mmCIF file with all atom_site columns, C-alpha atoms in Angstrom:
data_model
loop_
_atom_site.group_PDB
_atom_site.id
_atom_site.type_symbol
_atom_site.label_atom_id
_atom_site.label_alt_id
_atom_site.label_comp_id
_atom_site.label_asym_id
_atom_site.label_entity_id
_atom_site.label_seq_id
_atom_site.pdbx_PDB_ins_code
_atom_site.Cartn_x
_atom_site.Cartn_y
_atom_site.Cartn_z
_atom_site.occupancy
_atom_site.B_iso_or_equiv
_atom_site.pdbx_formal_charge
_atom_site.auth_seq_id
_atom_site.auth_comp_id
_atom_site.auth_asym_id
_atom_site.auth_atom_id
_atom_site.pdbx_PDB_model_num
ATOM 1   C CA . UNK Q 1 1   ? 258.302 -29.184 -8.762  1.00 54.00 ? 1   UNK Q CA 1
ATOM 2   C CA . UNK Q 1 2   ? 255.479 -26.881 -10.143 1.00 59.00 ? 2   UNK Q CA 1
ATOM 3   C CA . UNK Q 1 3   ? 258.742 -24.002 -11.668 1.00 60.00 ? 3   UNK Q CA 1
ATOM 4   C CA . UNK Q 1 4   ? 257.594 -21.677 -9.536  1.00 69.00 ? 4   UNK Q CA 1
ATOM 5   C CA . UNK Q 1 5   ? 260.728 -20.701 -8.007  1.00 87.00 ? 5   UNK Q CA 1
ATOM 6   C CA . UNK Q 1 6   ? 262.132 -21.050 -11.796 1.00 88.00 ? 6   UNK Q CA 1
ATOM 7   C CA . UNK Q 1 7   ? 259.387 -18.361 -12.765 1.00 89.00 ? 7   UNK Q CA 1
ATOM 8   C CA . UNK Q 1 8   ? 260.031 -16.152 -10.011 1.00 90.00 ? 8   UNK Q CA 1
ATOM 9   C CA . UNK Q 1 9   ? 264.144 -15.756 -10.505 1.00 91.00 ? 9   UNK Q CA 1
ATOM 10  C CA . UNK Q 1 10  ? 263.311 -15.551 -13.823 1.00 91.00 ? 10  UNK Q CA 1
ATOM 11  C CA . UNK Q 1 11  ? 260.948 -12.248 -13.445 1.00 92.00 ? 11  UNK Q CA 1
ATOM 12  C CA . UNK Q 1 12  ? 263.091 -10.881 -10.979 1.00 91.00 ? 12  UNK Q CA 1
ATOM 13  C CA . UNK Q 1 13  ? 265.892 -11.127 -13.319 1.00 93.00 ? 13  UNK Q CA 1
ATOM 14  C CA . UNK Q 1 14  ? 263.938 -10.122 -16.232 1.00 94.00 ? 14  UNK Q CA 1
ATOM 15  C CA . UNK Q 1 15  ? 262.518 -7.003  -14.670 1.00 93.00 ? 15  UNK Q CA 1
ATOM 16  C CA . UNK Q 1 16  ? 266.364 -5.933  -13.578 1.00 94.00 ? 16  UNK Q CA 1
ATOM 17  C CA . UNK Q 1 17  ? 267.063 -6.117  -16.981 1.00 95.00 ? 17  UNK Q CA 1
ATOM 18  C CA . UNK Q 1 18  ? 264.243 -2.969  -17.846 1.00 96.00 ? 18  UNK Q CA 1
ATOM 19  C CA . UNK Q 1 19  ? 261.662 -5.754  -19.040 1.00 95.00 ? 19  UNK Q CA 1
ATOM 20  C CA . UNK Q 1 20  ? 258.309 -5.257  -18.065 1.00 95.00 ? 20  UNK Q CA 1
ATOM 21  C CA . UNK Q 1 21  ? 256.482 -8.179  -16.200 1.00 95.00 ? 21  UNK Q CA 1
ATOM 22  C CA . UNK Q 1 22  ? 254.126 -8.571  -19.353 1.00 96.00 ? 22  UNK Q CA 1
ATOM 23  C CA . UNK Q 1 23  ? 256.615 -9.065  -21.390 1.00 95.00 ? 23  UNK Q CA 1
ATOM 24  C CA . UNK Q 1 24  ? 259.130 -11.884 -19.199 1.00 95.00 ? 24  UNK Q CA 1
ATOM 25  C CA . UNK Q 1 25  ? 256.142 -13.424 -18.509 1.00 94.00 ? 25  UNK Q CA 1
ATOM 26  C CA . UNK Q 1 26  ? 255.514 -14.194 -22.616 1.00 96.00 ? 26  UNK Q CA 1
ATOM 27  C CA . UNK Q 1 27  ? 259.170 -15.300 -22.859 1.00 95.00 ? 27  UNK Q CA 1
ATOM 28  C CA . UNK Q 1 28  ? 258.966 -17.294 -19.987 1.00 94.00 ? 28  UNK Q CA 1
ATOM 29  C CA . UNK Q 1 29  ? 255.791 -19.226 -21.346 1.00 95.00 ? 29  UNK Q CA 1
ATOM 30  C CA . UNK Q 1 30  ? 257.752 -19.945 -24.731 1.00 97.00 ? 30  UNK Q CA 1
ATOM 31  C CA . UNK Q 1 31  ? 260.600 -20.757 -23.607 1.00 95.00 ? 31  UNK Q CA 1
ATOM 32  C CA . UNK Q 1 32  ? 258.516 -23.858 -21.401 1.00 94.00 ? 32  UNK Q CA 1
ATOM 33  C CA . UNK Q 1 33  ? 256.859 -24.117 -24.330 1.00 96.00 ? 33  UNK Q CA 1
ATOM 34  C CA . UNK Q 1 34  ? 259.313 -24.797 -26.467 1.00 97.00 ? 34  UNK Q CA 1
ATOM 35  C CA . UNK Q 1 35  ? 261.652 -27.015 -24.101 1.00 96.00 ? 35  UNK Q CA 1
ATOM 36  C CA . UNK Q 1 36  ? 258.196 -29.676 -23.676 1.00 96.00 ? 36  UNK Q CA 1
ATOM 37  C CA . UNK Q 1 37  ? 258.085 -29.504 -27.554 1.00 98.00 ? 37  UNK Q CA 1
ATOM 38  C CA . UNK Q 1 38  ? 261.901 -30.436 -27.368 1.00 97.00 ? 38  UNK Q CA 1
ATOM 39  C CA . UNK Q 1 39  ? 261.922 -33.140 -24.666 1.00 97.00 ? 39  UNK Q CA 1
ATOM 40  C CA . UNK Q 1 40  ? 258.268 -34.570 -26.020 1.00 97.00 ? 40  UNK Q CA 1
ATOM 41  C CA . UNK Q 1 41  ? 261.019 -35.644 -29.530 1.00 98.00 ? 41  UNK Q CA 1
ATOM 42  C CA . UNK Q 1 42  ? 263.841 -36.446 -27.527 1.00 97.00 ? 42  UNK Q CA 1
ATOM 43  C CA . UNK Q 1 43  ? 260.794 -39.202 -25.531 1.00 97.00 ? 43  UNK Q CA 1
ATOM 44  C CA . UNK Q 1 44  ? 259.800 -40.195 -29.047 1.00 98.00 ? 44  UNK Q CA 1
ATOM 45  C CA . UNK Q 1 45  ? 263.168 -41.058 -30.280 1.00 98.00 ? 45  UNK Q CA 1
ATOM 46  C CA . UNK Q 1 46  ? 264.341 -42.477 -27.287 1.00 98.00 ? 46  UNK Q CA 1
ATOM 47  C CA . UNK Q 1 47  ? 261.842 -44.942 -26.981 1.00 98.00 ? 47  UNK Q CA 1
ATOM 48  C CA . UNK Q 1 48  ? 261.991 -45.501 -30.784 1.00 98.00 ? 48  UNK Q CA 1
ATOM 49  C CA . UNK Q 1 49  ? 265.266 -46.779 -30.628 1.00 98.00 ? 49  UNK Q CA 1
ATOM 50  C CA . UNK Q 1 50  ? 263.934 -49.448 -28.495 1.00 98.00 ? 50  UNK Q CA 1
ATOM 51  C CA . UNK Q 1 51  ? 262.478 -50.936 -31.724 1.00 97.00 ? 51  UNK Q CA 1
ATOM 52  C CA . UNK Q 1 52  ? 266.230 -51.118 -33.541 1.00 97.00 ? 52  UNK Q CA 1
ATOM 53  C CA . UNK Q 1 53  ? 267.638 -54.391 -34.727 1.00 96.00 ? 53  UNK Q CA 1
ATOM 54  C CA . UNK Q 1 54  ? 270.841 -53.269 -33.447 1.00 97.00 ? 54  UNK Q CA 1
ATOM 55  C CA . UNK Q 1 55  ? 272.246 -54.181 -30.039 1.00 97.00 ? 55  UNK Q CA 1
ATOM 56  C CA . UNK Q 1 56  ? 270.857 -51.957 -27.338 1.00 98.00 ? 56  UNK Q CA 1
ATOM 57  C CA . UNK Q 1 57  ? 272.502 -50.955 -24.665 1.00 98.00 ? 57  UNK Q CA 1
ATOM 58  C CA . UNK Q 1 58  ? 270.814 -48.483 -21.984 1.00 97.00 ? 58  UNK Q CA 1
ATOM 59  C CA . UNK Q 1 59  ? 273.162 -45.654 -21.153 1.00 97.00 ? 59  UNK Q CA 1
ATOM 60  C CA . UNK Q 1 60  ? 272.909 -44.996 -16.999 1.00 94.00 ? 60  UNK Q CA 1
ATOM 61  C CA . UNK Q 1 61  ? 274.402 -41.912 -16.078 1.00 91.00 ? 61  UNK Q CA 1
ATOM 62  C CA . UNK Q 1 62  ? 273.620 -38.000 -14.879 1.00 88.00 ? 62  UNK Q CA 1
ATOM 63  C CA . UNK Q 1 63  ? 272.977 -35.725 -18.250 1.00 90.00 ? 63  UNK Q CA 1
ATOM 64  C CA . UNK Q 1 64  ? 276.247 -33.665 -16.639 1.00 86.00 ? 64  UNK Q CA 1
ATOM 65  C CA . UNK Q 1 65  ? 278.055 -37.057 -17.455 1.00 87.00 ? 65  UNK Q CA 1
ATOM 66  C CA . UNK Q 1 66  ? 276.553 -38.075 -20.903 1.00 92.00 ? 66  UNK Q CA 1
ATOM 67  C CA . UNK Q 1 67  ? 276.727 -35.380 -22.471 1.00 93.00 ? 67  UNK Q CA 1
ATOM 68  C CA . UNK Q 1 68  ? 280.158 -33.519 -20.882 1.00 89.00 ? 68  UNK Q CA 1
ATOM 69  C CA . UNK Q 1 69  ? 283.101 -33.616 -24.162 1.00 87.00 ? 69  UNK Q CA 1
ATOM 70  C CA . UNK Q 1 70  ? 285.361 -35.435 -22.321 1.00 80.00 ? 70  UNK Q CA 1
ATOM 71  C CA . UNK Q 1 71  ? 283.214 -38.108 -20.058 1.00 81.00 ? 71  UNK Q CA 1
ATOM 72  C CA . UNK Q 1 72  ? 280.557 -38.954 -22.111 1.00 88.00 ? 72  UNK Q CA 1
ATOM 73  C CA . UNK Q 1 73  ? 280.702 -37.618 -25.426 1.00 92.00 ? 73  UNK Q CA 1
ATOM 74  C CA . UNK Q 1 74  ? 283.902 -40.285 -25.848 1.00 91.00 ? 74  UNK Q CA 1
ATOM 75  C CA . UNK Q 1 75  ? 281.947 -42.778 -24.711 1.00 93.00 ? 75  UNK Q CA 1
ATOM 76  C CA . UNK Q 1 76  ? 278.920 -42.221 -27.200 1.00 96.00 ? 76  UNK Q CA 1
ATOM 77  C CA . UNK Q 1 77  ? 280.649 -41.693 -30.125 1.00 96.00 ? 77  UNK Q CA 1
ATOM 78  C CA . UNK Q 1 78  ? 282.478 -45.234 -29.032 1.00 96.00 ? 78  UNK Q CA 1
ATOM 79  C CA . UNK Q 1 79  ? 279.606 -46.986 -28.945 1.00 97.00 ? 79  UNK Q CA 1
ATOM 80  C CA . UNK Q 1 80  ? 278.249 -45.548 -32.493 1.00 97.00 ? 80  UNK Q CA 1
ATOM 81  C CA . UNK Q 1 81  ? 281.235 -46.354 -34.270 1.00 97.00 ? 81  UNK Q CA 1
ATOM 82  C CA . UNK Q 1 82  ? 280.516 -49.823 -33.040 1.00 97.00 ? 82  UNK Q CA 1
ATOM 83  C CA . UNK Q 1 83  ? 277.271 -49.609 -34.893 1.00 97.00 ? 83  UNK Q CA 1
ATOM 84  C CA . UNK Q 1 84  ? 275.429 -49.744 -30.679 1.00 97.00 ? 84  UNK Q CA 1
ATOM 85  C CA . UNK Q 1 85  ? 271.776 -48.250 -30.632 1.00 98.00 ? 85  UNK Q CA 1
ATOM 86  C CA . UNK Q 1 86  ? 272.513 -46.354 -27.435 1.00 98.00 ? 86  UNK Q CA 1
ATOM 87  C CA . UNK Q 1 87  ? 269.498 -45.575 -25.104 1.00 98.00 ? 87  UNK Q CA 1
ATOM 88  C CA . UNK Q 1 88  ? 269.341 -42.726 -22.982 1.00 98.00 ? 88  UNK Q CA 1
ATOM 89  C CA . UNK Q 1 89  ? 268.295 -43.328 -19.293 1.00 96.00 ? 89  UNK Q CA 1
ATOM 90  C CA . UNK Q 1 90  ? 267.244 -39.193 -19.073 1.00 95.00 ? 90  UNK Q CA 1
ATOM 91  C CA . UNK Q 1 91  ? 264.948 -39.194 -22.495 1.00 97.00 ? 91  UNK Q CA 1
ATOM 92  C CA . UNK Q 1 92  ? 262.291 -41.076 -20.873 1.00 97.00 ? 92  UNK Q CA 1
ATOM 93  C CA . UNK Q 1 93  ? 259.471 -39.620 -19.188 1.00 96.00 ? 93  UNK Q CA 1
ATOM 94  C CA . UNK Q 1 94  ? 260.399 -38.845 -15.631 1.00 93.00 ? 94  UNK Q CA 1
ATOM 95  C CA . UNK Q 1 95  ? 256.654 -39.153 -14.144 1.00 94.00 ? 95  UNK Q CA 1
ATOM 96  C CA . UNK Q 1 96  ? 257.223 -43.001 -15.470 1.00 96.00 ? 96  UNK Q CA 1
ATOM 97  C CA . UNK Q 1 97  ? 260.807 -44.082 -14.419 1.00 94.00 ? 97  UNK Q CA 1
ATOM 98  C CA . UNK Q 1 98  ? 260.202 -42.166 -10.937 1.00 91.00 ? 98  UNK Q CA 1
ATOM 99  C CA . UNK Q 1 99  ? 257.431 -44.955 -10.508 1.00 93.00 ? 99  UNK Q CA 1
ATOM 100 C CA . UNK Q 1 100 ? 259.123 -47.666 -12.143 1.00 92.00 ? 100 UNK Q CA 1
ATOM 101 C CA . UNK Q 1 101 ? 262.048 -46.670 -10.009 1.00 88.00 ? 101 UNK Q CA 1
ATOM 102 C CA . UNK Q 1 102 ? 260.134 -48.638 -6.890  1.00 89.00 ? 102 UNK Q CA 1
ATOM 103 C CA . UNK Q 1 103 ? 259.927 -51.950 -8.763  1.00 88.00 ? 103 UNK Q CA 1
ATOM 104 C CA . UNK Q 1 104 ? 264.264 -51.915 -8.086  1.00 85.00 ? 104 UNK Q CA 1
ATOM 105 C CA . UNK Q 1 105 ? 264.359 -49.685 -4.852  1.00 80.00 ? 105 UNK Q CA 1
ATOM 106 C CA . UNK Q 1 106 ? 261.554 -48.128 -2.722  1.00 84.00 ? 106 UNK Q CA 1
ATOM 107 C CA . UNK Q 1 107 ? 263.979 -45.629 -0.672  1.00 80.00 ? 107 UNK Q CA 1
ATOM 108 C CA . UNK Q 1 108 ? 265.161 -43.989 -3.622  1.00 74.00 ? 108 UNK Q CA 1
ATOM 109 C CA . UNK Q 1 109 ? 265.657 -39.971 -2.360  1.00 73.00 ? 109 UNK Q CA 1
ATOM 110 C CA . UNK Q 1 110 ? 267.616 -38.568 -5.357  1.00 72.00 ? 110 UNK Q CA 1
ATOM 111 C CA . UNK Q 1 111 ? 265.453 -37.591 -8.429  1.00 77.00 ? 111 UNK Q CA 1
ATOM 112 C CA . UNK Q 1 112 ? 268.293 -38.406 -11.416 1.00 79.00 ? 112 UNK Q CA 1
ATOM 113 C CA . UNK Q 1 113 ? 268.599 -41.822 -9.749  1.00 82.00 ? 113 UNK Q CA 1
ATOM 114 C CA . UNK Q 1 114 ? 265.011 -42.708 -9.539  1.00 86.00 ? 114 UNK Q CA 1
ATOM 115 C CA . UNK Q 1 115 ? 265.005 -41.323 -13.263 1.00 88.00 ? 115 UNK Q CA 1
ATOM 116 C CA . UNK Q 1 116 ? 268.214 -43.562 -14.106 1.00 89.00 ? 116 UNK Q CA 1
ATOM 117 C CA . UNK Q 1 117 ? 266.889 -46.816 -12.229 1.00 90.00 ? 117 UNK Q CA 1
ATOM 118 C CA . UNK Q 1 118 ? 263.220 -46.528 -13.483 1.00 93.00 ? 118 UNK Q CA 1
ATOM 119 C CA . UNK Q 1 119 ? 264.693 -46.169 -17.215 1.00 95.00 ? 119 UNK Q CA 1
ATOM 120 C CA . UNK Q 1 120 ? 266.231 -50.139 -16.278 1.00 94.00 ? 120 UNK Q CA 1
ATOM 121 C CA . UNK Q 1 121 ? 262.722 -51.258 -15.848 1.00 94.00 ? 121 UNK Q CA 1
ATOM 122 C CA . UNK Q 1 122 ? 260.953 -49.312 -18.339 1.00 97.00 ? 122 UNK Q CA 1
ATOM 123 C CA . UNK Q 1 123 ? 263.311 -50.615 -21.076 1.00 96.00 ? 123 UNK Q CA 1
ATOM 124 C CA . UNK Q 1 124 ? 264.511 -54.175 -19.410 1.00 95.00 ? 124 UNK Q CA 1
ATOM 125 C CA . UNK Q 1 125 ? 263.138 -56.522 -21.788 1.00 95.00 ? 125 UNK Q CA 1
ATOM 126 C CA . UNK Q 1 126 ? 263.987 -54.787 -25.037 1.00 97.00 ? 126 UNK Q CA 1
ATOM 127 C CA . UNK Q 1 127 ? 267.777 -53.893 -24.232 1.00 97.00 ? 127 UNK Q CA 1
ATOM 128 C CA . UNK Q 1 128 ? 270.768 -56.255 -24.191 1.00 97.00 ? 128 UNK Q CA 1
ATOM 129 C CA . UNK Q 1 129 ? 272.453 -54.557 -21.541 1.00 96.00 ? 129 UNK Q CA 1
ATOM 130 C CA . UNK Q 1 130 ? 273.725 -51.699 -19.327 1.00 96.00 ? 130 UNK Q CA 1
ATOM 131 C CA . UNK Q 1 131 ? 276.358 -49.473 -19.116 1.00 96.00 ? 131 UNK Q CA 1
ATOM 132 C CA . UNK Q 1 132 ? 275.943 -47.904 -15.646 1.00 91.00 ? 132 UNK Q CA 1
ATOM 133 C CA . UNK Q 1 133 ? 278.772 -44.100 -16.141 1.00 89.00 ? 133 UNK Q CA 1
ATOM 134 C CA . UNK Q 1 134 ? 279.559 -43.359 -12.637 1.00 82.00 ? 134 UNK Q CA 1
ATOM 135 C CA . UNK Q 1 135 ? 281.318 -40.132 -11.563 1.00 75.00 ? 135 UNK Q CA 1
ATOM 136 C CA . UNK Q 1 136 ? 283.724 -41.515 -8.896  1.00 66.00 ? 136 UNK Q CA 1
ATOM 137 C CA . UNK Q 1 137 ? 283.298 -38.953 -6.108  1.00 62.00 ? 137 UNK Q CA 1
ATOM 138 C CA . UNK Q 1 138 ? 279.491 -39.086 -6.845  1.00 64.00 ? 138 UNK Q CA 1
ATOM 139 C CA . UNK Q 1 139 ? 277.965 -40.349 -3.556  1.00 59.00 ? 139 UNK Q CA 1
ATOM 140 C CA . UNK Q 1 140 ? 274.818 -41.426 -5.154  1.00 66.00 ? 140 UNK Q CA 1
ATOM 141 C CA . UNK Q 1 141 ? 275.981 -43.165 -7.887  1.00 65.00 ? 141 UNK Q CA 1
ATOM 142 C CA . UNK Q 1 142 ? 278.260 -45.116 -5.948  1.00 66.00 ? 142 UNK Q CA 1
ATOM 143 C CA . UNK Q 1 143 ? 275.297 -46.886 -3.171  1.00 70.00 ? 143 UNK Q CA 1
ATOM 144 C CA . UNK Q 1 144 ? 272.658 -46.366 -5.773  1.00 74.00 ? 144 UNK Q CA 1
ATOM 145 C CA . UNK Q 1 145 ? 274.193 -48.144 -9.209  1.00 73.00 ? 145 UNK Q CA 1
ATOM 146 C CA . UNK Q 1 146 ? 275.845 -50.593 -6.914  1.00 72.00 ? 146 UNK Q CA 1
ATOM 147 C CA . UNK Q 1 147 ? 272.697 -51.536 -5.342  1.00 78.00 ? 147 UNK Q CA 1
ATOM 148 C CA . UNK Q 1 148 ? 271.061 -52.226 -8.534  1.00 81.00 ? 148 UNK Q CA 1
ATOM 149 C CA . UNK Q 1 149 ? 273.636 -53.914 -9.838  1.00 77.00 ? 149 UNK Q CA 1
ATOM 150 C CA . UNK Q 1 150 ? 273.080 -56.726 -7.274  1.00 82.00 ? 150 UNK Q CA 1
ATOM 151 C CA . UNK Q 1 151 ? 269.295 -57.014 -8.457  1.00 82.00 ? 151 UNK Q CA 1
ATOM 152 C CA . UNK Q 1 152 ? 268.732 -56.555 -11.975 1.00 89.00 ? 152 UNK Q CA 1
ATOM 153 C CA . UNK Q 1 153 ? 269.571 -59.814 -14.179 1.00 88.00 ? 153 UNK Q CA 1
ATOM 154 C CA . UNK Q 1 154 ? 270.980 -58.629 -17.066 1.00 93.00 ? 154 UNK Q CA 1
ATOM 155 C CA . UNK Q 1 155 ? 274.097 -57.763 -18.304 1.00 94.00 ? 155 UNK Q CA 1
ATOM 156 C CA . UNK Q 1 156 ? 275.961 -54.461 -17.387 1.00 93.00 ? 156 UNK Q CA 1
ATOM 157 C CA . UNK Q 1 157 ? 279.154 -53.059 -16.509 1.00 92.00 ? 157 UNK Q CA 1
ATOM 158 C CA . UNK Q 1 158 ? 280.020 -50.030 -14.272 1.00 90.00 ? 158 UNK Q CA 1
ATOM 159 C CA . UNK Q 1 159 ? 282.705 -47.773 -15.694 1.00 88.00 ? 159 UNK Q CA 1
ATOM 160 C CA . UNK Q 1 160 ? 283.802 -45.235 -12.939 1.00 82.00 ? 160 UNK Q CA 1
ATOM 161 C CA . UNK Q 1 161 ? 285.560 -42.301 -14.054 1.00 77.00 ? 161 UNK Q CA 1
ATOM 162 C CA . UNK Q 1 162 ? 287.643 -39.294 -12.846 1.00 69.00 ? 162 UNK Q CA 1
ATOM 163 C CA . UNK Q 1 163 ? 290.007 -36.916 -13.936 1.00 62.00 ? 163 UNK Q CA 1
ATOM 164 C CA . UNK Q 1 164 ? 292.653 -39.024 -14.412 1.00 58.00 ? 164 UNK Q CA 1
ATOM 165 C CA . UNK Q 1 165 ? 291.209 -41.685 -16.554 1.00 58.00 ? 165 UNK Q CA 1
ATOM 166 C CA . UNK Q 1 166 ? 292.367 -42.436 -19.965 1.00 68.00 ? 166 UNK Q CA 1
ATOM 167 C CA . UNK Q 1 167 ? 290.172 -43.133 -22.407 1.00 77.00 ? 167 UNK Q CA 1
ATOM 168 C CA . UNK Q 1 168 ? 291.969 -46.401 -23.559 1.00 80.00 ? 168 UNK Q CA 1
ATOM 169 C CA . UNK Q 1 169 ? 290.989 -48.563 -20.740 1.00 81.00 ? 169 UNK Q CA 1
ATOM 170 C CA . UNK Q 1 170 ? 287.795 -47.509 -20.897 1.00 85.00 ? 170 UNK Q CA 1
ATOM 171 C CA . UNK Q 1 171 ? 287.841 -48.229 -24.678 1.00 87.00 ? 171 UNK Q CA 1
ATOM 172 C CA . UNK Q 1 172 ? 289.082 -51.626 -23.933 1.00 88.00 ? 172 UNK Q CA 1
ATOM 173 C CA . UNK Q 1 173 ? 286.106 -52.730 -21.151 1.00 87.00 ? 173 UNK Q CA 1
ATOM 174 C CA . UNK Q 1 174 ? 283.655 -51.054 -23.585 1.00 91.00 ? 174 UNK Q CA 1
ATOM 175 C CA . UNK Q 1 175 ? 284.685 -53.730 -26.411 1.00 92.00 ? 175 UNK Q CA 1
ATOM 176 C CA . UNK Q 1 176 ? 284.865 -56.496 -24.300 1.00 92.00 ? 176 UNK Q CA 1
ATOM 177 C CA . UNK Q 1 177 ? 281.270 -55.857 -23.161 1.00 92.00 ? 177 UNK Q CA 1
ATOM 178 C CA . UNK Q 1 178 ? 279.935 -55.196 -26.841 1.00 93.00 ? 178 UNK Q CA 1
ATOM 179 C CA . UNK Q 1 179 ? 281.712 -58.499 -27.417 1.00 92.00 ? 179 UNK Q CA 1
ATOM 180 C CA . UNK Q 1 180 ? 279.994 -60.250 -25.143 1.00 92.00 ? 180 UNK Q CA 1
ATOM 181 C CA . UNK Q 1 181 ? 276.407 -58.894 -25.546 1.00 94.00 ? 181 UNK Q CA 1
ATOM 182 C CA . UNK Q 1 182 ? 276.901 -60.011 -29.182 1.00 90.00 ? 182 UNK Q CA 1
ATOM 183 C CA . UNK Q 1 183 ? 278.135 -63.051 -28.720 1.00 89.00 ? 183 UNK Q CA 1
ATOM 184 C CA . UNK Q 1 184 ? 275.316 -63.928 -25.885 1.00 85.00 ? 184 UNK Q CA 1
ATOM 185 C CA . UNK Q 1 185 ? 272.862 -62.528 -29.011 1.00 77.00 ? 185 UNK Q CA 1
ATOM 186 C CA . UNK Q 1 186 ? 274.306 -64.954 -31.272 1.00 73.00 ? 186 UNK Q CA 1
ATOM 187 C CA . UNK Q 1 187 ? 273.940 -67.863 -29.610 1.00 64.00 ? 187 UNK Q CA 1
#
């Protein structure tokens, strides 16, 4: 939790590489440097959209999901062409959702699911609802989402993916549920 066993592989593979400790030290404190500069915007934007006029929905799912070409990426741009203010459940920060996490479940062992579950109560009252991106042989997604499922009160759906899924059924739950939020908005 404190990087040092980050910080050590990196020296050790830094000084294999002819560097002196001096100097991966240096690159090692800019490149932490520079990531907290990074994920301090990504924070600030995140919680930013929060604010939009737009319907919000709160994106649950492991970064390797939201952000993989053909599991989430399809799904975000989606959602954008559908003019959706999507919300990121890993751009909050983590020392926050891990504590908000208890509010939903207190046994909570994995750290991307407290992160995921504490984003749903960090951002619960200004979203309109969920989309919960579960990798189907993921054992933690699969007790974890569904357990939260069962308690929060808002709208959400659970789209569980594999290889084999095609995109168009996907596409078709994903409009039904921007359907609905909007409709539920509108009346």
């Amino acid at each position: 939790s404190k990087g040092s066993t980050l910080k050590k592989g990196l020296l050790s593979i830094g000084t294999k590489l002819g560097k002196k400790k001096k100097e991966v030290l240096k690159a090692y404190k800019h490149a932490i440097n520079k990531y907290k500069e990074k994920r301090k915007r990504e924070i600030t934007i995140n919680i930013n959209k929060l604010k939009s006029p737009k319907t919000k929905i709160l994106l649950v799912s492991h970064p390797y999901n939201t952000y993989d070409d053909l599991i989430g990426k399809e799904i975000i741009k989606y959602l954008e062409k559908n003019d959706v203010e999507i919300i990121f459940s890993d751009k909050f920060d983590e020392k926050i959702t891990n504590k908000l996490s208890t509010e939903l479940s207190k046994d909570l062992y994995f750290k991307y699911s407290k992160d995921n579950i504490g984003s749903i109560v960090y951002s619960k009252d200004k979203i309109d609802g969920v989309i919960f991106l579960s990798a189907f042989p993921c054992g933690p997604d699969s007790l974890v989402n569904e357990l939260v499922m069962r308690k929060i009160k808002m709208p959400h759906i659970n789209l569980v993916l594999d290889d084999t899924s095609s995109f168009t059924g996907t596409e078709t739950r994903l409009e039904s549920f921007i359907d609905m939020l909007r409709g539920m908005n509108n009346d």
